[in-house]
Amino acid sequence: MPLSAVRYDRQDFPMGKDAYRKYISEALDVMGVDDPKARARWTTGLMTAAARESSFNPLAVNTYDINATRLSGSGPDGFPAGSSRGGVQTIPETFASFHQPGTSTNIYEPVANICASMNYVMSRYGVDPSGSNLSKVAQFNPNSAGGGY
């Protein structure tokens, strides 16, 4: 979808571990992941990423990393234009490029944010749709120190 179609609506989305388990389950449904083992792998990885990236906060915004400082100006939500946003911290360009059709165009909406992140790691890192090799992305691997993705 075009970058101009990304919305920045900071709605009152439920936050926390339980909310993220629900969002992840919904995202896996949207993405057609129905094998229980695949769902377990994705859930573990996405819960790890959401904990590290936002402490399970769908309204989290990173205003200090390289993404936040690489573009001038602010986005419609008042934060630096390039800032990563949402529970698994997608930047607007990534959210737009990897947006899952049928999900919200709001970067903060948790299911849409998660689906875009899944599409991104599958494309960028060659993660299998089954999540069988998701652990190679450090930020999604609970047994690694993590890092940007």
PDB file of N, CA and C in Angstrom, residues 69-119:
ATOM      1  N   THR A  69      15.661   9.368  13.663  1.00  0.00           N
ATOM      2  CA  THR A  69      16.470  10.549  13.342  1.00  0.00           C
ATOM      3  C   THR A  69      16.833  10.660  11.865  1.00  0.00           C
ATOM      4  N   ARG A  70      16.523   9.665  11.058  1.00  0.00           N
ATOM      5  CA  ARG A  70      16.956   9.676   9.656  1.00  0.00           C
ATOM      6  C   ARG A  70      16.106  10.568   8.765  1.00  0.00           C
ATOM      7  N   LEU A  71      14.878  10.851   9.150  1.00  0.00           N
ATOM      8  CA  LEU A  71      14.004  11.730   8.372  1.00  0.00           C
ATOM      9  C   LEU A  71      13.735  12.996   9.161  1.00  0.00           C
ATOM     10  N   SER A  72      13.565  14.090   8.459  1.00  0.00           N
ATOM     11  CA  SER A  72      13.215  15.323   9.163  1.00  0.00           C
ATOM     12  C   SER A  72      11.698  15.424   9.256  1.00  0.00           C
ATOM     13  N   GLY A  73      11.248  16.170  10.215  1.00  0.00           N
ATOM     14  CA  GLY A  73       9.820  16.407  10.364  1.00  0.00           C
ATOM     15  C   GLY A  73       9.127  15.375  11.220  1.00  0.00           C
ATOM     16  N   SER A  74       7.867  15.639  11.445  1.00  0.00           N
ATOM     17  CA  SER A  74       7.042  14.770  12.287  1.00  0.00           C
ATOM     18  C   SER A  74       5.977  14.085  11.452  1.00  0.00           C
ATOM     19  N   GLY A  75       5.537  12.932  11.948  1.00  0.00           N
ATOM     20  CA  GLY A  75       4.414  12.246  11.338  1.00  0.00           C
ATOM     21  C   GLY A  75       3.112  12.867  11.818  1.00  0.00           C
ATOM     22  N   PRO A  76       1.983  12.413  11.299  1.00  0.00           N
ATOM     23  CA  PRO A  76       0.683  12.953  11.696  1.00  0.00           C
ATOM     24  C   PRO A  76       0.376  12.804  13.188  1.00  0.00           C
ATOM     25  N   ASP A  77       1.079  11.891  13.858  1.00  0.00           N
ATOM     26  CA  ASP A  77       0.855  11.678  15.289  1.00  0.00           C
ATOM     27  C   ASP A  77       1.764  12.554  16.151  1.00  0.00           C
ATOM     28  N   GLY A  78       2.587  13.388  15.523  1.00  0.00           N
ATOM     29  CA  GLY A  78       3.456  14.302  16.255  1.00  0.00           C
ATOM     30  C   GLY A  78       4.827  13.747  16.593  1.00  0.00           C
ATOM     31  N   PHE A  79       5.075  12.489  16.312  1.00  0.00           N
ATOM     32  CA  PHE A  79       6.373  11.873  16.581  1.00  0.00           C
ATOM     33  C   PHE A  79       7.250  11.966  15.334  1.00  0.00           C
ATOM     34  N   PRO A  80       8.570  11.812  15.489  1.00  0.00           N
ATOM     35  CA  PRO A  80       9.439  11.864  14.315  1.00  0.00           C
ATOM     36  C   PRO A  80       8.932  10.931  13.210  1.00  0.00           C
ATOM     37  N   ALA A  81       8.963  11.426  11.979  1.00  0.00           N
ATOM     38  CA  ALA A  81       8.348  10.719  10.853  1.00  0.00           C
ATOM     39  C   ALA A  81       8.831   9.283  10.692  1.00  0.00           C
ATOM     40  N   GLY A  82      10.125   9.035  10.896  1.00  0.00           N
ATOM     41  CA  GLY A  82      10.664   7.696  10.685  1.00  0.00           C
ATOM     42  C   GLY A  82      10.601   6.780  11.886  1.00  0.00           C
ATOM     43  N   SER A  83      10.035   7.237  12.985  1.00  0.00           N
ATOM     44  CA  SER A  83      10.001   6.440  14.218  1.00  0.00           C
ATOM     45  C   SER A  83       9.299   5.105  14.013  1.00  0.00           C
ATOM     46  N   SER A  84       9.829   4.081  14.675  1.00  0.00           N
ATOM     47  CA  SER A  84       9.126   2.805  14.710  1.00  0.00           C
ATOM     48  C   SER A  84       7.984   2.928  15.710  1.00  0.00           C
ATOM     49  N   ARG A  85       6.880   2.261  15.370  1.00  0.00           N
ATOM     50  CA  ARG A  85       5.657   2.418  16.148  1.00  0.00           C
ATOM     51  C   ARG A  85       4.985   1.069  16.370  1.00  0.00           C
ATOM     52  N   GLY A  86       4.234   0.999  17.460  1.00  0.00           N
ATOM     53  CA  GLY A  86       3.415  -0.173  17.729  1.00  0.00           C
ATOM     54  C   GLY A  86       4.129  -1.227  18.547  1.00  0.00           C
ATOM     55  N   GLY A  87       3.416  -2.287  18.802  1.00  0.00           N
ATOM     56  CA  GLY A  87       3.894  -3.342  19.685  1.00  0.00           C
ATOM     57  C   GLY A  87       5.142  -4.056  19.226  1.00  0.00           C
ATOM     58  N   VAL A  88       5.284  -4.251  17.910  1.00  0.00           N
ATOM     59  CA  VAL A  88       6.503  -4.880  17.406  1.00  0.00           C
ATOM     60  C   VAL A  88       7.326  -3.904  16.574  1.00  0.00           C
ATOM     61  N   GLN A  89       7.033  -2.599  16.734  1.00  0.00           N
ATOM     62  CA  GLN A  89       7.875  -1.507  16.254  1.00  0.00           C
ATOM     63  C   GLN A  89       8.201  -1.575  14.761  1.00  0.00           C
ATOM     64  N   THR A  90       7.195  -1.350  13.937  1.00  0.00           N
ATOM     65  CA  THR A  90       7.439  -1.212  12.508  1.00  0.00           C
ATOM     66  C   THR A  90       7.573   0.268  12.170  1.00  0.00           C
ATOM     67  N   ILE A  91       8.451   0.564  11.225  1.00  0.00           N
ATOM     68  CA  ILE A  91       8.541   1.945  10.745  1.00  0.00           C
ATOM     69  C   ILE A  91       7.477   2.115   9.657  1.00  0.00           C
ATOM     70  N   PRO A  92       7.046   3.335   9.404  1.00  0.00           N
ATOM     71  CA  PRO A  92       5.971   3.537   8.432  1.00  0.00           C
ATOM     72  C   PRO A  92       6.245   2.921   7.053  1.00  0.00           C
ATOM     73  N   GLU A  93       7.467   3.042   6.542  1.00  0.00           N
ATOM     74  CA  GLU A  93       7.787   2.484   5.231  1.00  0.00           C
ATOM     75  C   GLU A  93       7.636   0.965   5.223  1.00  0.00           C
ATOM     76  N   THR A  94       8.105   0.315   6.276  1.00  0.00           N
ATOM     77  CA  THR A  94       7.987  -1.136   6.368  1.00  0.00           C
ATOM     78  C   THR A  94       6.532  -1.539   6.522  1.00  0.00           C
ATOM     79  N   PHE A  95       5.795  -0.825   7.366  1.00  0.00           N
ATOM     80  CA  PHE A  95       4.378  -1.126   7.549  1.00  0.00           C
ATOM     81  C   PHE A  95       3.645  -1.029   6.213  1.00  0.00           C
ATOM     82  N   ALA A  96       3.902   0.022   5.453  1.00  0.00           N
ATOM     83  CA  ALA A  96       3.226   0.202   4.162  1.00  0.00           C
ATOM     84  C   ALA A  96       3.641  -0.882   3.166  1.00  0.00           C
ATOM     85  N   SER A  97       4.932  -1.154   3.082  1.00  0.00           N
ATOM     86  CA  SER A  97       5.438  -2.126   2.108  1.00  0.00           C
ATOM     87  C   SER A  97       4.995  -3.548   2.398  1.00  0.00           C
ATOM     88  N   PHE A  98       4.848  -3.876   3.681  1.00  0.00           N
ATOM     89  CA  PHE A  98       4.544  -5.253   4.063  1.00  0.00           C
ATOM     90  C   PHE A  98       3.158  -5.398   4.690  1.00  0.00           C
ATOM     91  N   HIS A  99       2.330  -4.387   4.507  1.00  0.00           N
ATOM     92  CA  HIS A  99       0.962  -4.409   5.026  1.00  0.00           C
ATOM     93  C   HIS A  99       0.236  -5.653   4.521  1.00  0.00           C
ATOM     94  N   GLN A 100      -0.480  -6.299   5.409  1.00  0.00           N
ATOM     95  CA  GLN A 100      -1.270  -7.472   5.037  1.00  0.00           C
ATOM     96  C   GLN A 100      -2.651  -7.006   4.586  1.00  0.00           C
ATOM     97  N   PRO A 101      -3.001  -7.255   3.314  1.00  0.00           N
ATOM     98  CA  PRO A 101      -4.332  -6.863   2.848  1.00  0.00           C
ATOM     99  C   PRO A 101      -5.430  -7.418   3.762  1.00  0.00           C
ATOM    100  N   GLY A 102      -6.423  -6.596   3.981  1.00  0.00           N
ATOM    101  CA  GLY A 102      -7.536  -6.991   4.840  1.00  0.00           C
ATOM    102  C   GLY A 102      -7.369  -6.571   6.285  1.00  0.00           C
ATOM    103  N   THR A 103      -6.160  -6.112   6.656  1.00  0.00           N
ATOM    104  CA  THR A 103      -5.959  -5.612   8.018  1.00  0.00           C
ATOM    105  C   THR A 103      -6.036  -4.089   8.000  1.00  0.00           C
ATOM    106  N   SER A 104      -6.099  -3.518   9.172  1.00  0.00           N
ATOM    107  CA  SER A 104      -6.179  -2.069   9.320  1.00  0.00           C
ATOM    108  C   SER A 104      -4.974  -1.387   8.672  1.00  0.00           C
ATOM    109  N   THR A 105      -5.180  -0.172   8.210  1.00  0.00           N
ATOM    110  CA  THR A 105      -4.068   0.632   7.692  1.00  0.00           C
ATOM    111  C   THR A 105      -3.461   1.495   8.796  1.00  0.00           C
ATOM    112  N   ASN A 106      -3.919   1.310  10.027  1.00  0.00           N
ATOM    113  CA  ASN A 106      -3.418   2.036  11.196  1.00  0.00           C
ATOM    114  C   ASN A 106      -2.178   1.321  11.726  1.00  0.00           C
ATOM    115  N   ILE A 107      -1.031   1.986  11.688  1.00  0.00           N
ATOM    116  CA  ILE A 107       0.234   1.385  12.115  1.00  0.00           C
ATOM    117  C   ILE A 107       0.203   0.940  13.579  1.00  0.00           C
ATOM    118  N   TYR A 108      -0.628   1.561  14.390  1.00  0.00           N
ATOM    119  CA  TYR A 108      -0.718   1.206  15.809  1.00  0.00           C
ATOM    120  C   TYR A 108      -1.647   0.020  16.071  1.00  0.00           C
ATOM    121  N   GLU A 109      -2.510  -0.320  15.126  1.00  0.00           N
ATOM    122  CA  GLU A 109      -3.461  -1.410  15.352  1.00  0.00           C
ATOM    123  C   GLU A 109      -2.658  -2.702  15.468  1.00  0.00           C
ATOM    124  N   PRO A 110      -2.765  -3.400  16.600  1.00  0.00           N
ATOM    125  CA  PRO A 110      -1.855  -4.509  16.877  1.00  0.00           C
ATOM    126  C   PRO A 110      -1.843  -5.638  15.849  1.00  0.00           C
ATOM    127  N   VAL A 111      -2.990  -6.078  15.376  1.00  0.00           N
ATOM    128  CA  VAL A 111      -3.001  -7.194  14.425  1.00  0.00           C
ATOM    129  C   VAL A 111      -2.323  -6.781  13.118  1.00  0.00           C
ATOM    130  N   ALA A 112      -2.627  -5.599  12.633  1.00  0.00           N
ATOM    131  CA  ALA A 112      -1.995  -5.115  11.403  1.00  0.00           C
ATOM    132  C   ALA A 112      -0.490  -4.936  11.591  1.00  0.00           C
ATOM    133  N   ASN A 113      -0.075  -4.415  12.741  1.00  0.00           N
ATOM    134  CA  ASN A 113       1.332  -4.205  13.053  1.00  0.00           C
ATOM    135  C   ASN A 113       2.072  -5.542  13.074  1.00  0.00           C
ATOM    136  N   ILE A 114       1.464  -6.537  13.700  1.00  0.00           N
ATOM    137  CA  ILE A 114       2.069  -7.871  13.784  1.00  0.00           C
ATOM    138  C   ILE A 114       2.152  -8.515  12.405  1.00  0.00           C
ATOM    139  N   CYS A 115       1.071  -8.456  11.632  1.00  0.00           N
ATOM    140  CA  CYS A 115       1.077  -9.059  10.295  1.00  0.00           C
ATOM    141  C   CYS A 115       2.148  -8.428   9.408  1.00  0.00           C
ATOM    142  N   ALA A 116       2.279  -7.110   9.448  1.00  0.00           N
ATOM    143  CA  ALA A 116       3.311  -6.444   8.649  1.00  0.00           C
ATOM    144  C   ALA A 116       4.702  -6.904   9.087  1.00  0.00           C
ATOM    145  N   SER A 117       4.893  -7.054  10.380  1.00  0.00           N
ATOM    146  CA  SER A 117       6.169  -7.531  10.898  1.00  0.00           C
ATOM    147  C   SER A 117       6.457  -8.955  10.415  1.00  0.00           C
ATOM    148  N   MET A 118       5.448  -9.802  10.451  1.00  0.00           N
ATOM    149  CA  MET A 118       5.621 -11.176   9.966  1.00  0.00           C
ATOM    150  C   MET A 118       6.007 -11.175   8.488  1.00  0.00           C
ATOM    151  N   ASN A 119       5.290 -10.415   7.684  1.00  0.00           N
ATOM    152  CA  ASN A 119       5.609 -10.344   6.253  1.00  0.00           C
ATOM    153  C   ASN A 119       7.031  -9.836   6.036  1.00  0.00           C
TER     154      ASN A 119
END
